[in-house]
mmCIF file of N, CA and C in Angstrom:
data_model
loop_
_atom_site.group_PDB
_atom_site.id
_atom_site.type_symbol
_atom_site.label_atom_id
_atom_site.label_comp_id
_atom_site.label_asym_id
_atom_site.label_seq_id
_atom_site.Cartn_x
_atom_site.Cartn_y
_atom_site.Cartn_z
ATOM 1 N N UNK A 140 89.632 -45.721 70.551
ATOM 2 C CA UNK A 140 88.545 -45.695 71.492
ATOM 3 C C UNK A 140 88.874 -46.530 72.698
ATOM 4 N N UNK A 141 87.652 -47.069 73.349
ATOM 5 C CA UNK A 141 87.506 -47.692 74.617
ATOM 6 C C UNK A 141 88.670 -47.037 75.861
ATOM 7 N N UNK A 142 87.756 -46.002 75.609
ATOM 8 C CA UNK A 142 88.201 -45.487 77.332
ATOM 9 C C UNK A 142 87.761 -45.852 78.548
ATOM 10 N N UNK A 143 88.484 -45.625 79.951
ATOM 11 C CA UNK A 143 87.647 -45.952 80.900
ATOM 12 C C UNK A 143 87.409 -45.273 81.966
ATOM 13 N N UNK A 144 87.448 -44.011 81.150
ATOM 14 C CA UNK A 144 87.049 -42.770 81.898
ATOM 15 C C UNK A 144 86.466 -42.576 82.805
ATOM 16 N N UNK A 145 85.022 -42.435 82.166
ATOM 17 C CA UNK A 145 84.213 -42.627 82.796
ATOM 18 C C UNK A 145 83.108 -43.362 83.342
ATOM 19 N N UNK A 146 83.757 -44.978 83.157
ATOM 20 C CA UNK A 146 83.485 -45.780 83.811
ATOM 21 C C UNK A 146 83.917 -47.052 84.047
ATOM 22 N N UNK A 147 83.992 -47.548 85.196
ATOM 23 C CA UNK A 147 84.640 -48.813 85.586
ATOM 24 C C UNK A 147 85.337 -49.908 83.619
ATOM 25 N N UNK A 148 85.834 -50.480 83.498
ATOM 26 C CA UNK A 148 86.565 -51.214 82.052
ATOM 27 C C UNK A 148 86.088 -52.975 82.852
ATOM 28 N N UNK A 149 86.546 -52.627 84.586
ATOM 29 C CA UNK A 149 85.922 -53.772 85.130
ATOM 30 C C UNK A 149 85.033 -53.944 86.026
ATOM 31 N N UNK A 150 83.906 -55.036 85.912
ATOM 32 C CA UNK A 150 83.177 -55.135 87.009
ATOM 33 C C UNK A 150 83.574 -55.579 88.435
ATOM 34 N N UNK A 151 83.015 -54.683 89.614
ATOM 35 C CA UNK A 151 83.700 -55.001 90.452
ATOM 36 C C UNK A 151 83.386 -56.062 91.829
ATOM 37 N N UNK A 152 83.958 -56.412 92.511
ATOM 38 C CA UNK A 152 83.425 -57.276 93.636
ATOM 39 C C UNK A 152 83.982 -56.672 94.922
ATOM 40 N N UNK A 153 82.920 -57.064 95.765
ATOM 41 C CA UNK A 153 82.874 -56.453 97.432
ATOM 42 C C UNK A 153 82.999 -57.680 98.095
ATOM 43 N N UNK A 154 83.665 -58.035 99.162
ATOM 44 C CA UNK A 154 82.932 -58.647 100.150
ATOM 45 C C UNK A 154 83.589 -58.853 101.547
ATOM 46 N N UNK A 155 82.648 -58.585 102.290
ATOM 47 C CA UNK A 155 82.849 -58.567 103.670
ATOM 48 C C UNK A 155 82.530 -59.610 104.648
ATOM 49 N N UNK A 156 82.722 -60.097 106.056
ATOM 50 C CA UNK A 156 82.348 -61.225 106.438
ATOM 51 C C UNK A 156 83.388 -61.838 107.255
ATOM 52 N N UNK A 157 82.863 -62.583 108.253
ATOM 53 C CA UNK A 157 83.291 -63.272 109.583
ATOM 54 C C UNK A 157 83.904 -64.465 109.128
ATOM 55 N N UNK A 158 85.113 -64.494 109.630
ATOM 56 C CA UNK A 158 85.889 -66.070 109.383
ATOM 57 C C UNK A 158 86.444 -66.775 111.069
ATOM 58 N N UNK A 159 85.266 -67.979 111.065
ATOM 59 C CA UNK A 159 85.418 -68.620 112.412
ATOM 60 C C UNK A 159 85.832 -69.687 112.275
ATOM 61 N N UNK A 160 86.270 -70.826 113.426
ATOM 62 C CA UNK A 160 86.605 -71.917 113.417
ATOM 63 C C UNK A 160 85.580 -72.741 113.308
ATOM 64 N N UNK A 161 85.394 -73.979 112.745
ATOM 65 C CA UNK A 161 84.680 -75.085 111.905
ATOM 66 C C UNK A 161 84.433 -75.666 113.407
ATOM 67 N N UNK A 162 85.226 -75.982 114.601
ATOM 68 C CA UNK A 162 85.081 -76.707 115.813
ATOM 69 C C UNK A 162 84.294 -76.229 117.264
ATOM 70 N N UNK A 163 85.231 -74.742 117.233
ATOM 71 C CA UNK A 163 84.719 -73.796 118.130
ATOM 72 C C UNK A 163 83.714 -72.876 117.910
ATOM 73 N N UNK A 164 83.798 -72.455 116.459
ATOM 74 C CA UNK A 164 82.782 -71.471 116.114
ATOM 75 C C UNK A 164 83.873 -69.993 116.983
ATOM 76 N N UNK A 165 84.687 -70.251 116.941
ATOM 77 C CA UNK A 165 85.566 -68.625 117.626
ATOM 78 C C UNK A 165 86.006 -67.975 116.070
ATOM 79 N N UNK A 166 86.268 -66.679 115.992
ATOM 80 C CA UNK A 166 86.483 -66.109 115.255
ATOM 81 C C UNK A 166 88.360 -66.166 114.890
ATOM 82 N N UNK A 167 88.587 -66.248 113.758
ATOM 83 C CA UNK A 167 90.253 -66.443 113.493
ATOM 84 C C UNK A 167 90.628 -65.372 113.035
ATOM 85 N N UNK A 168 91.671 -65.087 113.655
ATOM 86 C CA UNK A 168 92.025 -63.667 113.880
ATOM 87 C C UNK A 168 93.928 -63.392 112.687
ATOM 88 N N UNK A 169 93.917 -62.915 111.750
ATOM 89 C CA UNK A 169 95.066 -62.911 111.194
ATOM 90 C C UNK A 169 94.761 -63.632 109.775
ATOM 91 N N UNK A 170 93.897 -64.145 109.500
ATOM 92 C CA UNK A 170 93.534 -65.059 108.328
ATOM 93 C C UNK A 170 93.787 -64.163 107.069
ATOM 94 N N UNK A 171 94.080 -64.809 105.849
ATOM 95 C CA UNK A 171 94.335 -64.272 104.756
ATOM 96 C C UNK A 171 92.953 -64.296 104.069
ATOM 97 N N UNK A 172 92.656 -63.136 103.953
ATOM 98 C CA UNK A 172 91.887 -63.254 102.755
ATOM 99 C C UNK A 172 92.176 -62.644 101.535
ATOM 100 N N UNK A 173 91.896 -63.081 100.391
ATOM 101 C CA UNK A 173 92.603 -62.521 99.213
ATOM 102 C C UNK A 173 91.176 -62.556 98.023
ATOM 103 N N UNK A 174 90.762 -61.443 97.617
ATOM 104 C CA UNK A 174 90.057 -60.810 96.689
ATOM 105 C C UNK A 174 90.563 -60.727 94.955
ATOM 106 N N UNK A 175 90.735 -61.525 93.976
ATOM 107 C CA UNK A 175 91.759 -61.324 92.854
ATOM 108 C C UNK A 175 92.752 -60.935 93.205
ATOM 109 N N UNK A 176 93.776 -59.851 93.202
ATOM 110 C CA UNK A 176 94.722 -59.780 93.368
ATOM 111 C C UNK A 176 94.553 -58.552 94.873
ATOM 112 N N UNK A 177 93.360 -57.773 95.575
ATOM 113 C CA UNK A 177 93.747 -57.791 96.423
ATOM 114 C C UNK A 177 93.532 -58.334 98.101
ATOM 115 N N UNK A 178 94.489 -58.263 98.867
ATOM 116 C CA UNK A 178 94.541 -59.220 100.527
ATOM 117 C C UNK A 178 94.274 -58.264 101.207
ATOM 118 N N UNK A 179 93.857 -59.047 102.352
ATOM 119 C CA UNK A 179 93.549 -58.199 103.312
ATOM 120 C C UNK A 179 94.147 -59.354 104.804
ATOM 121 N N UNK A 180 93.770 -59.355 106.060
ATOM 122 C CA UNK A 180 93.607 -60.007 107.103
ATOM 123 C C UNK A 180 92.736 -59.959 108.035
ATOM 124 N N UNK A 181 92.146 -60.685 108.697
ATOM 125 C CA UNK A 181 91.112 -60.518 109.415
ATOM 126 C C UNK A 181 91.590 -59.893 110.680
ATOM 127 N N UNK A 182 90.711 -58.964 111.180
ATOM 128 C CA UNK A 182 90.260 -58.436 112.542
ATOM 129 C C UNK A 182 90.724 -59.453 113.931
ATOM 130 N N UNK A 183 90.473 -58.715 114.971
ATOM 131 C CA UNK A 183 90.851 -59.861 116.236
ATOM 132 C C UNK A 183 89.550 -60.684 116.173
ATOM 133 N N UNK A 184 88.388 -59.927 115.645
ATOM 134 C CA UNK A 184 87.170 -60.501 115.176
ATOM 135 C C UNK A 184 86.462 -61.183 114.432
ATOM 136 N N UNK A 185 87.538 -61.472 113.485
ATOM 137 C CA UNK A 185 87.316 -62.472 112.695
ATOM 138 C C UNK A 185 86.884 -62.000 110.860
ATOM 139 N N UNK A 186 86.426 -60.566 111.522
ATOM 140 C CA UNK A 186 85.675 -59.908 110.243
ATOM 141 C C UNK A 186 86.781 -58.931 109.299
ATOM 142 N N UNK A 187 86.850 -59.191 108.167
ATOM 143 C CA UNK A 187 87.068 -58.426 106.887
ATOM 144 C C UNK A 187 86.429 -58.099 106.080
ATOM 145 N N UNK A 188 86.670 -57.042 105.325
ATOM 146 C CA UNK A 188 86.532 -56.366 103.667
ATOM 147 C C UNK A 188 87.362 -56.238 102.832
ATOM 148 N N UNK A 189 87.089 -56.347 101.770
ATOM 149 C CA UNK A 189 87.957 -55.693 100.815
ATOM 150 C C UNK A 189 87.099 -56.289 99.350
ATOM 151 N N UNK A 190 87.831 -55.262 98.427
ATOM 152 C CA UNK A 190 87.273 -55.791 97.068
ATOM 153 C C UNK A 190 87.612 -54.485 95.861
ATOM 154 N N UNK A 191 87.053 -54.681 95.116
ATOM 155 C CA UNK A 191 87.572 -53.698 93.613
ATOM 156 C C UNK A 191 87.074 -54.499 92.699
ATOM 157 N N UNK A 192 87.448 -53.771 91.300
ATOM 158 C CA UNK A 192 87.414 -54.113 89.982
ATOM 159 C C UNK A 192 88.243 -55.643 90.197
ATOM 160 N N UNK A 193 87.527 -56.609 89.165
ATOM 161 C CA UNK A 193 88.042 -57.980 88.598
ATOM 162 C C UNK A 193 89.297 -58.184 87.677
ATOM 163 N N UNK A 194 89.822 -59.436 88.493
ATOM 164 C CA UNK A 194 91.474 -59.464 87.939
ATOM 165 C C UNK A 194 91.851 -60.765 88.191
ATOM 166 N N UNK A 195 92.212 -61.065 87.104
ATOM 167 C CA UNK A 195 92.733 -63.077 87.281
ATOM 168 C C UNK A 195 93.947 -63.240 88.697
ATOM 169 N N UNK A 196 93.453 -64.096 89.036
ATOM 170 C CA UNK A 196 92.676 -64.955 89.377
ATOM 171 C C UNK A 196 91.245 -64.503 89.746
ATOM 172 N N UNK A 197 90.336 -65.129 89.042
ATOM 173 C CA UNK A 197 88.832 -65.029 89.301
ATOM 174 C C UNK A 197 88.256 -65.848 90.766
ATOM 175 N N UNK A 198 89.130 -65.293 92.059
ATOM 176 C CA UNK A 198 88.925 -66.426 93.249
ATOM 177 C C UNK A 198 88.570 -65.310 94.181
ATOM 178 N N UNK A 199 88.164 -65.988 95.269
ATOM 179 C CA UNK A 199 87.736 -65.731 96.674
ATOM 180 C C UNK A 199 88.445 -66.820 97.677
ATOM 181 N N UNK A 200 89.756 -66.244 97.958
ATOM 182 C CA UNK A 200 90.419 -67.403 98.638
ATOM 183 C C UNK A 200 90.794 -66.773 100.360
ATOM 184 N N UNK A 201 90.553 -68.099 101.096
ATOM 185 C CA UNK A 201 90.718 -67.496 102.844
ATOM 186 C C UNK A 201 91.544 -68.432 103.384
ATOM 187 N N UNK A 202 92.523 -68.241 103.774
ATOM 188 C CA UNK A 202 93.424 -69.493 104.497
ATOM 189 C C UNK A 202 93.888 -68.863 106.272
ATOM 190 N N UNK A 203 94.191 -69.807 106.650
ATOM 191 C CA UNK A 203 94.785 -69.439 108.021
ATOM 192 C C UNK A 203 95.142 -70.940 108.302
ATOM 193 N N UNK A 204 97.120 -70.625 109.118
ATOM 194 C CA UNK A 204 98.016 -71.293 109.387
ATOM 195 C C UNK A 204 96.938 -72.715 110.312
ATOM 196 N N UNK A 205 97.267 -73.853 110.344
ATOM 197 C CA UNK A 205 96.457 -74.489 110.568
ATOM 198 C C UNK A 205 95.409 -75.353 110.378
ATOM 199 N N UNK A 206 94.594 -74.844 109.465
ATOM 200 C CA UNK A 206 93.437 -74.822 108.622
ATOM 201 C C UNK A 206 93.273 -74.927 107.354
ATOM 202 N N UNK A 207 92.467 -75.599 106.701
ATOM 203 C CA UNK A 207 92.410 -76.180 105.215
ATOM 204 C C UNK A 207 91.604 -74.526 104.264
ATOM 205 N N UNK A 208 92.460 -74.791 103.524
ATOM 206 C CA UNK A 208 92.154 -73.209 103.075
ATOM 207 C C UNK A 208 90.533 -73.495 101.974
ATOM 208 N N UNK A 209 90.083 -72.315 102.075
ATOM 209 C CA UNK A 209 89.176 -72.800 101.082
ATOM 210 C C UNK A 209 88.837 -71.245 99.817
ATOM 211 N N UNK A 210 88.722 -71.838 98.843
ATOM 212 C CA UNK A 210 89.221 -71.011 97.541
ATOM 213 C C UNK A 210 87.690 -71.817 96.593
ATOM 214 N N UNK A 211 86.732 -70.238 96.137
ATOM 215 C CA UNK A 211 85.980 -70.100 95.401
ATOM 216 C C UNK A 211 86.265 -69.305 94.241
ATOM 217 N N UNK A 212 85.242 -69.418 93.494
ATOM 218 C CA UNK A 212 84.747 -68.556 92.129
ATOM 219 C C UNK A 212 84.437 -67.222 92.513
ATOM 220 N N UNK A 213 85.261 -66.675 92.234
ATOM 221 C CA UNK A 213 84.679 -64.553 92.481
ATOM 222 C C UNK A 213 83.824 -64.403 91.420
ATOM 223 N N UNK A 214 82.679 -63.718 91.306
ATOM 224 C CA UNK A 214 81.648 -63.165 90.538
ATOM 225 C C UNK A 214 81.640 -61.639 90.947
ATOM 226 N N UNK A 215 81.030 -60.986 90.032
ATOM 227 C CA UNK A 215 80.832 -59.356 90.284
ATOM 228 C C UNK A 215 79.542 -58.967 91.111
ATOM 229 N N UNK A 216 79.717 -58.268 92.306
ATOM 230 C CA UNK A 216 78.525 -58.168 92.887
ATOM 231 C C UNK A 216 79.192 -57.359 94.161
ATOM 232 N N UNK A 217 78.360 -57.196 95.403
ATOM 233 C CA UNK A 217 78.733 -57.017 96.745
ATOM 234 C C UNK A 217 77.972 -58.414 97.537
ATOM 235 N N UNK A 218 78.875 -58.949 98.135
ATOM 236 C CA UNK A 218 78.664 -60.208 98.842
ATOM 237 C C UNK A 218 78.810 -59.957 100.619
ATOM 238 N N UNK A 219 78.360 -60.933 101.564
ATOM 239 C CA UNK A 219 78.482 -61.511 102.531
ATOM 240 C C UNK A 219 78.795 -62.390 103.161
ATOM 241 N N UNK A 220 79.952 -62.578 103.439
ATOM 242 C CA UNK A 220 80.694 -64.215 102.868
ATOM 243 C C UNK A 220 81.191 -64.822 104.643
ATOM 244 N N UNK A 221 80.173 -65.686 105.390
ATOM 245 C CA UNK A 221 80.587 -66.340 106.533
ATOM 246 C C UNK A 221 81.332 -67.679 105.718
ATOM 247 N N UNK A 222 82.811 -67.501 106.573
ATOM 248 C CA UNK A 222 83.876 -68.580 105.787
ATOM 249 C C UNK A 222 83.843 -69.322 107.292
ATOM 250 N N UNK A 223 84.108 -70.393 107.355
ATOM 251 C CA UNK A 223 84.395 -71.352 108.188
ATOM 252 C C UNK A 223 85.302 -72.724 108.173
ATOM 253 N N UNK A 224 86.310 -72.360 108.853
ATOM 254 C CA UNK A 224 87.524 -73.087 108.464
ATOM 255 C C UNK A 224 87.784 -74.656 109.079
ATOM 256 N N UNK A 225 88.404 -75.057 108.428
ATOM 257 C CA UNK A 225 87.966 -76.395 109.247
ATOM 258 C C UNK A 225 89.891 -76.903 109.672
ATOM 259 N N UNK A 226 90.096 -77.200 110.505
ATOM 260 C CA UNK A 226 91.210 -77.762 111.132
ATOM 261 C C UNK A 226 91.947 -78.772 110.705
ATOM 262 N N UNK A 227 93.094 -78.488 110.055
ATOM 263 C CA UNK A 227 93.826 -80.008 109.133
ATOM 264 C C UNK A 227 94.106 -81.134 110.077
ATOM 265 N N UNK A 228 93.721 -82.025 109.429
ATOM 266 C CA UNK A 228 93.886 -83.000 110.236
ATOM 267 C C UNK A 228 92.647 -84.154 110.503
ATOM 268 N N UNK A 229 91.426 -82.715 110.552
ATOM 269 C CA UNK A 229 90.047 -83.025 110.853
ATOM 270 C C UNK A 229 89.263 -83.085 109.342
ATOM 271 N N UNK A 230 88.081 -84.091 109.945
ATOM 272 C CA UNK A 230 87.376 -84.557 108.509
ATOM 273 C C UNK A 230 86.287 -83.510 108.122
ATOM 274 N N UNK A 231 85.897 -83.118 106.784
ATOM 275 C CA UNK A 231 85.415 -82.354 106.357
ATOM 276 C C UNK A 231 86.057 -81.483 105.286
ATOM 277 N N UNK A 232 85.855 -80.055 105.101
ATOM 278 C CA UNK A 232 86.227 -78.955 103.958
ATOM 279 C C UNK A 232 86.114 -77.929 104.705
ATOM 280 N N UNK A 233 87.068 -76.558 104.662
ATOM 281 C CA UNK A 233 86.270 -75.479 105.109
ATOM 282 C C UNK A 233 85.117 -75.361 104.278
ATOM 283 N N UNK A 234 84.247 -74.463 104.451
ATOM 284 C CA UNK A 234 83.008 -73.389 103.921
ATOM 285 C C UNK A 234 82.810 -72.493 103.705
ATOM 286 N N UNK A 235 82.637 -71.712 103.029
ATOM 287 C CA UNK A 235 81.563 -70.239 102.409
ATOM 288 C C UNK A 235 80.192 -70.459 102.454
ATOM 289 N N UNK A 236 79.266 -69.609 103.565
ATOM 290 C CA UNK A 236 77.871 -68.958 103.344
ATOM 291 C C UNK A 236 77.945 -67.889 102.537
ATOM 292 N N UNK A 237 77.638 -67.499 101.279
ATOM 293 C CA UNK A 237 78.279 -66.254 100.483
ATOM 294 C C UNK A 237 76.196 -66.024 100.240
ATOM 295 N N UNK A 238 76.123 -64.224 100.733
ATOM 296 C CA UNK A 238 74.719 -64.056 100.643
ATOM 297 C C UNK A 238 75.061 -62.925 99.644
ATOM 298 N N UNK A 239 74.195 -62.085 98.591
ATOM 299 C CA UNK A 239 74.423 -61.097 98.027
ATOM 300 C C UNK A 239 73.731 -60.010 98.638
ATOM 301 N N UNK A 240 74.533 -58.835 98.901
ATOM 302 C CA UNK A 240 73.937 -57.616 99.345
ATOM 303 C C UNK A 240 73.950 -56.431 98.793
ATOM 304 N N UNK A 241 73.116 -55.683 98.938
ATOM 305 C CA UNK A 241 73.851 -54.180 98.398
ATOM 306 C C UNK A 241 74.780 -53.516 98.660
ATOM 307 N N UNK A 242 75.337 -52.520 98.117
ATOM 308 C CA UNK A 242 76.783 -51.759 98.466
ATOM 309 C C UNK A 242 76.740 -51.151 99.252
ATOM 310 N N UNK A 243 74.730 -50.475 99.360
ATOM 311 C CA UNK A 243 74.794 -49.722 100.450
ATOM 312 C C UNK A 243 75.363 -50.895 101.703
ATOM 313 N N UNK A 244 74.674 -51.788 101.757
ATOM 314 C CA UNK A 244 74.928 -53.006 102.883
ATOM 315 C C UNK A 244 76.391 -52.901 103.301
ATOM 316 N N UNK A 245 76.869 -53.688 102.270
ATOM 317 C CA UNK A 245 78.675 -53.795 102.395
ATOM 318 C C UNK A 245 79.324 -52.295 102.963
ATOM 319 N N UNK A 246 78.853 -51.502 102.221
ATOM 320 C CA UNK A 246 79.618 -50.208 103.101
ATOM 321 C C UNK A 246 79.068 -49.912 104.691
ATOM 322 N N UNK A 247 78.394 -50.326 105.005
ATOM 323 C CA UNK A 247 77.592 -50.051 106.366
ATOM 324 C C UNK A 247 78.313 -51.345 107.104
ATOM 325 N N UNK A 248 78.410 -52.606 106.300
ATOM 326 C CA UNK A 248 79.395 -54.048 107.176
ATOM 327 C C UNK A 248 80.477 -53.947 107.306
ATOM 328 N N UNK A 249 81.708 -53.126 106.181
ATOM 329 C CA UNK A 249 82.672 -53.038 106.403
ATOM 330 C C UNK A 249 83.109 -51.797 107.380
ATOM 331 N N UNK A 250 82.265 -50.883 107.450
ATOM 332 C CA UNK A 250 82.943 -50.236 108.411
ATOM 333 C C UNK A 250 82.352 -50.576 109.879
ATOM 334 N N UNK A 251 81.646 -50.914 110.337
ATOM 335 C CA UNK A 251 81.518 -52.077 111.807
ATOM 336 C C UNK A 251 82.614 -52.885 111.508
ATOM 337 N N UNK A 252 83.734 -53.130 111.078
ATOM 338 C CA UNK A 252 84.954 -54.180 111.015
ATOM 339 C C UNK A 252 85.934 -53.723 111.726
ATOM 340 N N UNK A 253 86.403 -53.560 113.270
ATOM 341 C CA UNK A 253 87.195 -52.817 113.619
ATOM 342 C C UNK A 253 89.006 -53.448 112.722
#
């Protein structure tokens, strides 16, 4: 038994969302974001998507050259995740605003992501 035919074996995670600077508030353009095992990079805009079925590492991790990376707990859901990076060197942590949305949502945010 245990097929997964016809339906997901894993639950999956979405999430989309603007990654700006902690100083300027400008959007960082090239940033890694990485979903369990899959990446993506941000827009000249700052904004990405990506997501799928769950896979160890159980993280939500965003880094960019420069900047103190910051790496959460992935949960199953569709999310909204304003990351805000903070500048090495400088005092503080980056951040995650992580809001939960629907899929309809996320599919309507990720494609406004040029």
């Amino acid at each position: 038994g245990g097929s997964c035919h016809f339906a997901p074996c894993h639950r999956a995670t979405y999430m989309t969302g603007v990654a700006t600077e902690a100083v300027s508030h400008q959007p960082i353009h090239n940033a890694a974001v990485r979903l369990y095992h899959y990446e993506t990079r941000t827009a000249q805009s700052g904004c990405y998507s990506l997501g799928g079925a769950d896979a160890l590492p159980f993280e939500f991790h965003v880094s960019a050259p420069g900047y103190k990376p910051i790496v959460t707990e992935a949960v199953p859901g569709s999310y909204q995740a304003t990351v805000t990076l903070v500048p090495e060197g400088s005092s503080g942590e980056s951040s995650s605003k992580v809001v939960e949305i629907s899929r309809d949502r996320y599919t309507e945010l990720s494609r406004s992501c040029p």
